[in-house]
Amino acid sequence: MTNRKNIELQFSYLALKLLGKDLYSNAWAALSELVANGLDANATRVNVYIDMRDKQHSVIEVFDNGKGMRYEELKNNYALIGRNRRMDEEDADSVMGRKGIGKLAALYLSRKYYIASKTKNTDRIIYMMDFSKEKEDNNNEVPELVEVDSKEFSNSDFNAFNSGTMIRMENVNLKGYAKVSINTLKNVLADFFSVDNLNNQEIYLKVITSDDEKDIDFSLVEKLIPFKNMTDIFCFDNKTFDSLNERYSKNTYKIPYKKGADEEYTDFTKVRLKEIGKKEFETPSDKIKVEGNLTGWIGIHSSISADVAKKNDANFKKNKLYNPLKLRIYVRNKLAIDNFLPVIDNTQVFSNFIEGEVGFDILDDNNFPDIATTSRQNMDESDERIIYLAQELQTVITELISSRQEIAKKIKIESEESSRKKDQKAKEQLSDDIKKEIDKTISKGNVQENNREDLENLGVQILKNIKGEIIKKNRMIFFSHARNDKDILDFYFNILKNRGVDAEEMFYTSQDIKDQVELKKNLDKISKKNIIDTNTVMFFYLTKSFRESEYCMFEGGAAWATRTKSDIFVSFDEYENVPKYLNNENEFQHCLTKETDLLSGDEYNRLVQSLNFLIEHINEGRRILGRKEVEKFEEIEFPDKVQQSKGKMPELDSMIFEYWDAYVNKGILEKAKAKNYIH
């Protein structure tokens, strides 16, 4: 053999960059890794600061009040890629990581970053990693940390710490990370760590997206699990059970019988302690028996519809960037497997209602080889520890799903009974309507009184043959108008919506809806469907523009051909604009213009009557469905002019004036206040 020296392997800039790139799937995952480094340094506080006023050139700072590093530690420990920290630390069991590659997260985020560190006994040292494109393309360049002048680097929050470490990354490209993603970051950070078990360690976040936010404070990252939306929760250790049982065992969750229904199934959340047998695993080298213990919890949600779930628990957050419906596996309080459900591969109904946080520290026990895959976000599924975990959790999940299926059966039974009662109510309502129509027909002389019994018997026979959905229970309001008169209809639509009428219970063709293109394409079909529906009331606002519109006249003609007079409300700006076929000369019509003086008793009450006519139509359907009725507006008895001159003024509904002022006639609100009609 020659006397040549051994050859040490060296990493190029490109190698480091490629390694860092493969470790993380997104910026938030990389950021979480840097936070973990601070927690491993015995920090009681880790701050994350993000300045993304210029998204493509954002600045991120992660700094902690941990023990910090001296020059020797920075050189021999931090700069060593792949160092097992647990071999050097006194309290090795508390250290989250052991691979020594989490520091590469900074390279995933930035081509240029700084590291500043100080201990209680040493001054601050600052080094920079410059990973420019030129260095990446140069095979002779070896990565190095270069010391920089401390004057170029300042952070008052970090300087206030007696010790700690700071990573500052510049020109971080956060393009594509919108507001919803920023809001999601707290959830991601909270999920990355089992924050409830970090004891006295806390994570704080501050994100600036505009100059107006420069002075906002750091806010605490908290774990906000929507437990109140869960039907069952199984706990694997006494500490978790005691905590959750105390807070949620008396919680009442609700599940609507059908989508959009007011009627709901209610029950109490069950919190249970699940005993799982202890399992010993043998180490491959020295054959030592090590016991694996499960901690944490698994729950099943009552609903995964965001609207329903948020009513049960405001903490429920689900969007395209964050999905809480996962089974997260933690090792040493740090996320090891983002979602274990695909490993279990349960295809049962309700399997996607599962959420949980399970701790299983033996997956990263020092006595066993590392089973993390290259991506670091999953583990080797052939390992006996993973197989055991999958089997145990499969049993728990199957039990949870079985419990949720029993609830689904109860809901189905109650829903069917509710539908039966609604059908009966609908028939009773229809029976009353038939009798009223018979009375009207007889009173007008169209049918003789002695034929009443025959007509009523005919109605009874018809009702006997009507089943279920043939009786339409929902009520609709169809506003027909010319586009030039949209402001009047906007008033009606928005005040009724604010009063409690659902937007889906009203329709008008110039309504501001999301898909106007689709509306125009199918306008004739949509209009025809709503007009001919036997439970749709037609509200016409008739003007010269209406008469000149071929489409408006079509709506009027269709209503005349398919509706009874009692189903049509006619409002007009001038009487001559009412087509003869819509001149029903009944109580449901009135003159209404943009200049209508609502401070006049007659004008005010006619407007109230028109609103109440529409509300009563909606309430008829709600009474059948067992839904909460919409409150009507109150008609006011106005004092005469003499009494008004003596200061006796009526109290009018301020909502009417606020909406009329906003949509129709600006200034009416101030006039009403000036005359003491509203306060």
XYZ file of C-alpha atoms in Angstrom:
679
model
C 0.000 0.000 0.000
C 1.063 3.597 -0.658
C 1.327 6.381 1.924
C -1.422 8.372 0.310
C -3.956 9.940 2.710
C -7.548 8.738 2.903
C -9.951 10.616 0.669
C -12.839 12.413 2.359
C -16.119 12.690 0.480
C -17.363 16.212 -0.137
C -20.788 17.576 -0.905
C -21.212 20.089 -3.696
C -23.741 22.929 -3.516
C -25.888 21.072 -6.029
C -25.896 17.901 -3.904
C -27.077 19.816 -0.853
C -29.759 21.571 -2.833
C -31.055 18.334 -4.347
C -31.079 16.635 -0.961
C -32.988 19.513 0.624
C -35.464 19.609 -2.244
C -36.390 15.932 -1.879
C -36.950 16.155 1.861
C -40.021 18.411 1.826
C -43.230 18.690 -0.151
C -43.920 22.382 0.546
C -42.621 25.500 2.275
C -44.649 25.002 5.435
C -43.256 21.493 5.993
C -39.695 22.825 5.661
C -40.498 25.690 7.999
C -41.835 23.255 10.594
C -38.501 21.410 10.515
C -36.619 24.579 11.419
C -39.004 25.112 14.335
C -38.247 21.557 15.498
C -34.531 22.412 15.603
C -35.315 25.251 18.014
C -37.419 23.022 20.249
C -34.613 20.446 20.296
C -32.282 23.192 21.555
C -34.346 23.350 24.776
C -36.018 26.592 23.770
C -39.127 27.637 25.688
C -40.121 29.919 22.818
C -39.671 29.684 19.049
C -40.730 32.640 16.905
C -41.578 32.408 13.202
C -41.578 35.734 11.366
C -42.617 35.992 7.696
C -42.491 39.203 5.687
C -44.234 38.479 2.388
C -45.108 41.970 1.206
C -43.099 41.010 -1.862
C -44.128 37.354 -2.152
C -41.440 36.298 -4.610
C -38.758 37.855 -2.414
C -40.102 37.091 1.047
C -38.039 37.076 4.234
C -38.452 34.335 6.843
C -36.844 34.353 10.288
C -37.037 31.461 12.737
C -35.444 32.242 16.103
C -35.516 30.712 19.560
C -34.326 31.267 23.121
C -32.613 27.876 23.328
C -29.116 27.197 24.568
C -27.463 28.472 21.376
C -24.112 27.496 19.866
C -20.510 28.573 20.219
C -18.162 28.647 17.231
C -16.906 25.103 17.960
C -20.439 23.696 18.058
C -21.414 25.494 14.875
C -18.315 24.143 13.111
C -18.290 20.579 14.439
C -21.992 19.895 14.975
C -24.216 22.161 12.890
C -22.028 21.930 9.785
C -21.971 18.128 9.979
C -24.733 16.764 7.766
C -26.151 13.510 9.156
C -25.109 13.912 12.804
C -27.110 11.886 15.343
C -27.770 14.425 18.089
C -29.038 11.804 20.505
C -25.514 10.392 20.853
C -24.243 13.701 22.265
C -27.141 15.145 24.231
C -27.497 14.534 27.977
C -31.303 14.194 27.702
C -31.295 12.183 24.475
C -34.857 10.940 24.883
C -36.236 14.476 24.593
C -34.536 15.134 21.250
C -37.003 14.962 18.326
C -34.551 14.402 15.486
C -31.575 12.119 15.095
C -30.645 12.303 11.414
C -28.968 15.713 11.383
C -30.458 16.761 8.062
C -33.302 19.001 9.245
C -30.991 22.000 8.837
C -31.289 21.503 5.070
C -34.818 22.897 5.298
C -33.278 26.356 4.999
C -31.807 25.393 1.626
C -35.228 24.195 0.474
C -36.580 27.683 1.141
C -33.736 30.010 0.199
C -30.510 30.319 -1.786
C -29.138 32.701 0.815
C -29.607 32.393 4.529
C -27.945 33.562 7.732
C -27.448 31.730 10.996
C -26.879 33.716 14.164
C -26.300 32.114 17.537
C -25.256 33.006 21.058
C -24.929 31.269 24.397
C -25.248 32.810 27.840
C -21.463 33.035 28.085
C -20.497 34.037 24.537
C -21.198 36.901 22.149
C -23.315 36.486 19.076
C -21.735 34.928 15.995
C -23.213 35.281 12.499
C -22.528 33.171 9.432
C -24.014 33.166 5.952
C -24.686 30.406 3.426
C -24.672 31.835 -0.095
C -26.060 29.342 -2.576
C -26.192 31.422 -5.736
C -26.907 29.926 -9.154
C -23.250 30.388 -10.126
C -22.091 28.241 -7.197
C -24.576 25.496 -8.084
C -23.147 25.284 -11.611
C -19.518 25.179 -10.424
C -18.409 21.645 -9.508
C -15.290 23.013 -7.749
C -17.286 25.040 -5.253
C -17.620 23.395 -1.835
C -20.432 24.604 0.490
C -19.234 26.771 3.339
C -20.543 29.105 5.991
C -18.927 32.538 5.785
C -18.724 34.839 8.807
C -20.362 38.262 8.320
C -20.309 41.560 10.186
C -22.912 41.656 12.967
C -23.827 45.231 11.992
C -25.491 43.914 8.849
C -27.775 41.711 10.851
C -30.232 42.875 13.488
C -33.446 41.667 15.056
C -34.570 43.335 18.286
C -36.786 40.397 19.320
C -33.912 37.936 18.946
C -31.435 40.310 20.574
C -33.673 40.387 23.661
C -33.027 36.662 24.240
C -30.050 35.817 26.498
C -29.247 32.840 24.288
C -30.571 31.122 21.209
C -30.257 30.643 17.471
C -31.754 32.431 14.503
C -32.116 31.409 10.867
C -32.857 34.264 8.460
C -33.766 33.331 4.875
C -33.973 35.936 2.127
C -35.626 35.951 -1.307
C -37.934 33.093 -0.372
C -40.430 32.528 -3.183
C -43.885 32.287 -1.608
C -45.796 33.024 -4.781
C -48.979 30.979 -4.723
C -49.294 31.078 -0.949
C -52.504 33.091 -0.660
C -54.353 34.366 2.414
C -56.033 31.025 2.996
C -52.609 29.368 2.960
C -51.251 31.832 5.517
C -54.188 31.106 7.789
C -53.475 27.423 7.280
C -49.858 27.785 8.450
C -50.914 27.826 12.102
C -52.764 24.567 11.595
C -49.748 23.035 9.853
C -47.373 24.095 12.641
C -49.805 22.868 15.297
C -50.141 19.526 13.489
C -46.407 19.141 13.024
C -45.923 19.048 16.774
C -47.962 17.468 19.503
C -48.219 20.938 21.025
C -50.329 19.779 23.966
C -47.348 17.686 25.075
C -44.598 20.282 24.623
C -44.988 21.282 28.284
C -43.460 24.752 28.677
C -42.425 25.125 25.026
C -44.413 27.517 22.820
C -44.416 28.519 19.149
C -45.358 32.024 18.008
C -46.150 33.232 14.495
C -46.192 36.636 12.809
C -46.988 37.107 9.107
C -46.891 40.483 7.344
C -48.576 40.795 3.943
C -48.887 44.607 3.748
C -47.448 47.771 5.301
C -50.550 48.072 7.474
C -49.570 44.887 9.311
C -46.008 45.874 10.247
C -46.834 46.486 13.899
C -48.920 43.389 14.610
C -47.776 41.121 17.438
C -46.666 37.517 17.391
C -49.576 35.154 18.106
C -49.419 31.805 19.875
C -49.747 28.658 17.766
C -52.416 26.518 19.434
C -53.861 23.109 18.710
C -57.538 23.611 17.876
C -59.081 20.197 17.281
C -62.850 20.251 16.481
C -63.725 17.702 19.179
C -67.259 19.108 19.516
C -68.054 17.808 16.019
C -67.179 14.229 16.981
C -69.602 11.466 17.988
C -67.005 9.160 19.567
C -63.450 9.609 20.822
C -61.202 6.723 21.924
C -58.228 7.598 24.151
C -55.180 5.351 24.616
C -53.720 6.778 27.829
C -55.143 8.083 31.101
C -53.774 11.603 30.691
C -55.505 12.089 27.324
C -58.721 10.461 28.579
C -58.898 12.644 31.692
C -58.355 15.793 29.641
C -60.847 15.047 26.856
C -63.448 13.415 29.084
C -63.575 16.464 31.332
C -64.054 18.866 28.403
C -66.204 16.986 25.893
C -68.162 14.141 27.522
C -71.183 16.458 27.959
C -70.906 17.993 24.489
C -74.019 17.880 22.291
C -73.429 17.544 18.539
C -76.064 17.962 15.828
C -76.525 16.310 12.430
C -79.241 17.557 10.023
C -81.550 14.863 8.663
C -81.007 16.137 5.139
C -78.801 18.735 3.504
C -80.086 22.211 4.286
C -82.721 20.940 6.732
C -83.398 22.705 10.018
C -84.412 19.498 11.786
C -81.462 17.785 13.400
C -80.470 14.617 15.188
C -78.753 15.391 18.509
C -76.706 13.239 20.876
C -73.802 13.427 23.327
C -70.166 12.923 22.398
C -68.781 9.710 23.894
C -65.235 9.832 25.284
C -63.841 6.400 26.128
C -60.600 4.915 27.438
C -59.453 2.170 25.066
C -57.188 -0.456 26.602
C -54.661 -1.822 24.102
C -52.469 -4.723 25.087
C -48.758 -4.012 25.547
C -46.495 -5.270 22.788
C -42.800 -6.013 23.128
C -40.451 -5.707 20.167
C -37.007 -7.296 19.976
C -34.078 -5.200 18.816
C -32.314 -6.741 15.793
C -28.748 -6.530 17.131
C -28.640 -7.246 20.885
C -32.122 -8.846 21.090
C -33.347 -6.476 23.821
C -37.099 -6.450 24.463
C -38.582 -2.951 24.181
C -42.224 -2.240 24.972
C -44.273 -0.163 22.561
C -47.010 2.005 24.084
C -49.728 3.929 22.285
C -50.818 7.359 23.486
C -53.212 9.952 22.134
C -56.703 9.560 20.655
C -58.805 8.725 17.588
C -62.253 10.199 16.950
C -64.949 10.036 14.291
C -66.731 13.176 13.105
C -70.483 13.589 13.056
C -70.251 15.329 9.668
C -67.484 16.369 7.282
C -69.587 19.026 5.558
C -67.858 22.297 6.476
C -71.132 24.170 7.013
C -72.518 21.516 9.362
C -69.242 20.796 11.165
C -68.555 24.477 11.881
C -71.936 24.804 13.569
C -70.878 22.040 15.937
C -67.358 23.375 16.394
C -65.980 26.626 14.974
C -62.487 25.060 15.042
C -63.372 22.830 12.079
C -61.282 24.080 9.145
C -61.102 22.305 5.835
C -59.968 23.769 2.521
C -57.867 22.855 -0.494
C -54.654 23.447 1.474
C -55.587 21.909 4.803
C -57.551 18.787 5.603
C -57.932 17.832 9.289
C -59.418 14.421 8.440
C -56.214 12.484 8.914
C -54.733 10.006 11.349
C -51.490 11.696 12.403
C -48.725 9.592 13.977
C -46.289 11.291 16.369
C -42.897 10.226 17.630
C -41.315 12.218 20.458
C -44.014 14.911 20.071
C -43.117 15.434 16.407
C -45.147 14.420 13.361
C -43.734 11.216 11.893
C -46.530 10.191 9.495
C -48.838 12.882 8.170
C -51.713 10.471 7.495
C -51.731 6.808 8.521
C -55.196 6.063 7.079
C -53.888 4.975 3.629
C -51.642 2.440 5.365
C -54.661 0.922 7.136
C -56.607 1.060 3.838
C -60.079 0.920 5.362
C -62.728 1.243 2.637
C -65.794 1.213 4.916
C -68.413 3.939 4.754
C -67.450 6.761 7.166
C -63.732 5.874 7.005
C -63.116 9.418 5.741
C -64.762 10.797 8.918
C -61.775 9.694 11.039
C -59.331 12.070 12.708
C -56.720 11.225 15.288
C -53.350 11.923 16.881
C -51.518 8.826 18.041
C -48.122 8.731 19.716
C -45.924 5.658 19.221
C -42.374 6.543 20.270
C -40.945 3.088 19.592
C -41.050 3.933 15.866
C -37.966 6.054 16.483
C -36.374 4.246 19.398
C -32.574 4.538 19.560
C -32.223 0.752 19.835
C -33.855 0.187 16.434
C -32.709 1.182 12.947
C -34.271 4.246 11.379
C -37.381 3.266 9.382
C -38.110 6.693 7.896
C -38.268 6.736 4.089
C -36.267 9.135 1.951
C -39.084 11.676 1.884
C -39.039 11.721 5.739
C -42.829 12.052 5.664
C -43.539 8.296 5.749
C -42.098 5.100 7.200
C -41.269 1.614 5.969
C -44.632 -0.200 5.953
C -42.983 -3.639 6.110
C -41.489 -2.959 9.553
C -43.166 -5.051 12.286
C -43.827 -1.933 14.387
C -45.799 -0.343 11.544
C -47.672 -3.610 10.906
C -48.628 -3.868 14.595
C -49.726 -0.236 14.711
C -51.885 -0.678 11.597
C -53.584 -3.768 13.053
C -54.386 -2.159 16.403
C -55.677 1.072 14.899
C -57.724 -0.826 12.306
C -59.630 -2.495 15.169
C -60.287 0.867 16.831
C -61.387 2.521 13.589
C -63.736 -0.349 12.738
C -65.391 0.064 16.151
C -65.735 3.828 15.629
C -67.244 3.360 12.173
C -69.695 0.777 13.513
C -70.814 3.280 16.145
C -71.268 5.991 13.493
C -73.272 3.616 11.284
C -75.678 2.989 14.164
C -76.201 6.734 14.398
C -76.857 6.864 10.641
C -79.579 4.222 11.059
C -81.233 6.239 13.844
C -81.108 9.375 11.688
C -82.710 7.528 8.778
C -85.577 6.268 10.966
C -86.179 9.710 12.476
C -85.934 11.365 9.064
C -88.503 9.009 7.546
C -90.878 9.665 10.435
C -90.349 13.404 10.039
C -91.053 13.165 6.291
C -94.263 11.222 7.003
C -95.453 13.969 9.360
C -94.553 16.647 6.797
C -96.495 14.824 4.101
C -99.486 14.714 6.400
C -99.153 18.440 7.131
C -98.827 19.148 3.427
C -102.048 17.253 2.711
C -103.841 19.117 5.485
C -102.614 22.400 4.023
C -103.737 21.360 0.538
C -107.128 20.292 1.935
C -107.576 23.751 3.453
C -106.575 25.369 0.158
C -109.159 23.257 -1.740
C -111.904 24.285 0.680
C -110.938 27.964 0.308
C -111.050 27.684 -3.477
C -114.480 25.994 -3.258
C -115.722 28.852 -1.048
C -114.411 31.447 -3.537
C -115.998 29.628 -6.471
C -119.394 29.360 -4.730
C -119.291 32.991 -3.524
C -118.772 34.177 -7.122
C -121.751 32.117 -8.260
C -119.727 29.841 -10.512
C -120.906 26.739 -8.621
C -124.112 26.162 -6.649
C -123.993 25.646 -2.871
C -125.699 22.279 -3.195
C -122.640 21.028 -5.141
C -120.244 21.778 -2.270
C -120.345 18.254 -0.827
C -119.537 16.683 -4.192
C -116.577 19.028 -4.691
C -115.236 18.360 -1.208
C -115.529 14.606 -1.711
C -113.633 14.942 -4.976
C -110.896 16.796 -3.124
C -110.669 14.034 -0.512
C -110.281 11.390 -3.244
C -107.505 13.397 -4.870
C -105.663 13.769 -1.556
C -105.826 10.024 -0.908
C -103.925 9.386 -4.132
C -101.237 11.985 -3.514
C -98.009 10.602 -2.092
C -94.785 12.040 -0.782
C -92.923 14.451 -3.005
C -95.897 14.969 -5.345
C -96.924 17.602 -2.807
C -94.258 20.222 -3.168
C -93.429 21.459 0.295
C -90.880 24.168 -0.461
C -92.149 27.642 -1.334
C -90.460 29.978 -3.823
C -90.677 33.678 -4.696
C -90.126 34.604 -8.351
C -89.379 38.310 -8.970
C -90.214 39.390 -12.519
C -88.891 42.775 -13.669
C -86.925 44.665 -16.279
C -83.190 45.008 -15.678
C -83.514 48.809 -15.506
C -85.604 48.355 -12.359
C -83.142 46.050 -10.618
C -82.705 48.383 -7.619
C -86.296 47.857 -6.472
C -85.901 44.068 -6.639
C -82.497 44.255 -4.930
C -84.300 45.954 -2.053
C -86.861 43.160 -1.776
C -84.346 40.351 -2.178
C -81.828 41.650 0.354
C -84.240 42.796 3.050
C -86.062 39.459 2.903
C -82.739 37.612 3.033
C -81.687 39.644 6.064
C -85.070 38.907 7.652
C -84.455 35.169 7.384
C -85.670 34.067 3.933
C -83.033 31.823 2.333
C -81.462 33.035 -0.910
C -82.449 29.684 -2.417
C -86.104 30.496 -1.705
C -86.005 33.517 -4.045
C -85.195 33.939 -7.730
C -84.897 36.828 -10.158
C -83.057 36.897 -13.451
C -80.767 39.871 -12.723
C -79.736 38.479 -9.373
C -75.982 38.626 -8.717
C -75.104 34.938 -8.791
C -71.736 33.310 -9.397
C -72.327 31.689 -12.771
C -74.073 34.318 -14.910
C -72.930 32.548 -18.097
C -74.713 29.347 -17.093
C -77.784 31.365 -16.056
C -78.090 33.105 -19.429
C -77.628 29.832 -21.292
C -80.508 28.163 -19.435
C -82.580 31.234 -18.537
C -85.737 30.105 -20.313
C -85.627 26.649 -18.705
C -84.881 28.015 -15.236
C -87.597 30.666 -15.470
C -90.178 28.193 -16.788
C -89.384 25.716 -14.016
C -89.809 28.357 -11.302
C -92.952 29.862 -12.833
C -94.894 26.630 -13.330
C -93.966 25.259 -9.906
C -97.282 25.150 -8.036
C -95.610 26.571 -4.941
C -94.072 29.625 -6.572
C -95.590 33.042 -5.977
C -94.989 35.651 -8.693
C -93.991 39.192 -7.729
C -94.195 41.573 -10.717
C -92.711 45.054 -10.856
C -94.300 46.609 -13.924
C -92.842 49.615 -15.714
C -92.494 50.888 -19.264
C -89.232 48.921 -19.502
C -91.111 45.764 -18.544
C -93.714 46.251 -21.296
C -90.955 46.848 -23.858
C -89.114 43.651 -22.916
C -90.144 40.586 -24.880
C -88.725 38.317 -22.197
C -90.548 40.095 -19.372
C -93.821 39.824 -21.246
C -93.137 36.101 -21.677
C -92.784 35.750 -17.898
C -96.021 37.668 -17.382
C -97.898 35.550 -19.918
C -96.581 32.314 -18.428
C -97.700 33.394 -14.971
C -101.151 34.394 -16.258
C -101.548 30.974 -17.882
C -100.335 28.869 -14.941
C -101.086 30.815 -11.759
C -104.197 31.723 -9.801
C -104.824 35.363 -8.892
C -103.844 34.708 -5.300
C -100.378 33.608 -6.476
C -99.600 36.924 -8.166
C -98.569 40.208 -6.578
C -98.537 43.189 -8.934
C -96.497 46.296 -8.189
C -96.106 49.151 -10.683
C -94.729 52.633 -11.076
C -97.713 53.816 -13.178
C -101.037 52.024 -13.497
C -100.994 52.262 -17.311
C -97.947 49.952 -17.354
C -99.978 47.009 -16.025
C -100.885 44.623 -18.896
C -104.565 43.754 -18.954
C -103.925 40.062 -18.379
C -102.079 40.897 -15.109
C -104.653 43.389 -13.885
C -106.237 41.044 -11.367
C -107.805 43.941 -9.442
C -107.318 42.231 -6.101
C -105.699 43.285 -2.860
C -102.249 42.143 -3.969
C -101.185 45.157 -5.978
C -99.834 48.598 -5.239
C -98.021 51.543 -6.759
C -94.325 51.713 -5.930
C -91.724 54.101 -7.336
C -88.211 55.112 -6.414
C -89.685 58.350 -5.047
C -92.317 56.612 -2.867
C -92.635 58.524 0.403
C -92.229 55.852 3.070
C -92.899 58.499 5.723
C -96.514 58.460 4.612
C -98.572 55.975 6.604
C -100.351 54.526 3.563
C -97.153 54.107 1.533
C -95.237 52.589 4.453
C -97.961 50.082 5.307
C -98.491 49.061 1.672
C -94.795 48.248 1.463
C -95.052 46.275 4.703
C -98.060 44.399 3.330
C -96.151 43.438 0.185
C -93.224 42.138 2.247
C -95.553 40.211 4.557
C -97.389 38.694 1.563
C -94.082 37.191 0.413
C -93.022 36.162 3.930
C -96.343 34.401 4.566
C -95.905 32.406 1.354
C -92.479 31.205 2.549
C -93.841 30.484 6.028
C -96.550 28.203 4.618
C -93.834 25.894 3.345
C -91.798 26.197 6.521
C -94.751 25.199 8.672
C -95.078 22.001 6.623
C -91.336 21.332 6.900
C -91.254 22.125 10.593
C -88.742 24.921 9.999
C -88.476 28.174 11.901
C -90.818 30.784 10.430
C -89.669 34.195 9.190
C -90.819 37.085 11.372
C -93.220 39.435 9.626
C -92.999 43.234 9.613
C -95.446 45.150 11.771
C -98.068 47.407 10.229
C -98.192 50.758 12.020
C -101.210 52.848 12.968
C -100.113 56.374 12.128
C -101.462 59.259 14.288
C -103.227 62.057 12.434
C -101.416 65.254 11.478
C -102.660 67.129 14.560
C -101.270 64.466 16.887
C -98.012 64.378 14.934
C -97.696 68.156 15.261
C -97.877 67.646 19.040
C -94.913 65.232 18.874
C -96.749 61.915 18.816
C -94.630 60.024 16.307
C -94.871 56.327 15.393
C -91.842 54.026 15.772
C -91.130 52.603 12.298
C -88.934 49.648 11.407
C -85.403 50.973 10.847
C -84.496 47.948 8.670
C -86.950 49.048 5.971
C -85.412 52.523 5.813
C -81.833 51.228 5.896
C -82.406 48.917 2.912
C -84.540 51.432 0.987
C -81.801 54.022 1.536
C -79.068 51.606 0.390
C -80.773 50.220 -2.725
C -83.449 52.665 -3.880
C -83.497 56.209 -2.526
C -80.427 57.607 -0.788
C -81.357 60.085 1.936
C -84.608 58.553 3.195
C -82.828 57.188 6.290
C -81.699 60.641 7.417
C -85.171 62.057 6.812
C -86.732 59.329 8.963
C -84.248 60.034 11.752
C -84.813 63.798 11.496
C -88.572 63.318 11.939
C -88.045 60.887 14.831
C -89.684 57.998 12.987
C -86.676 55.820 13.835
C -84.120 56.176 16.628
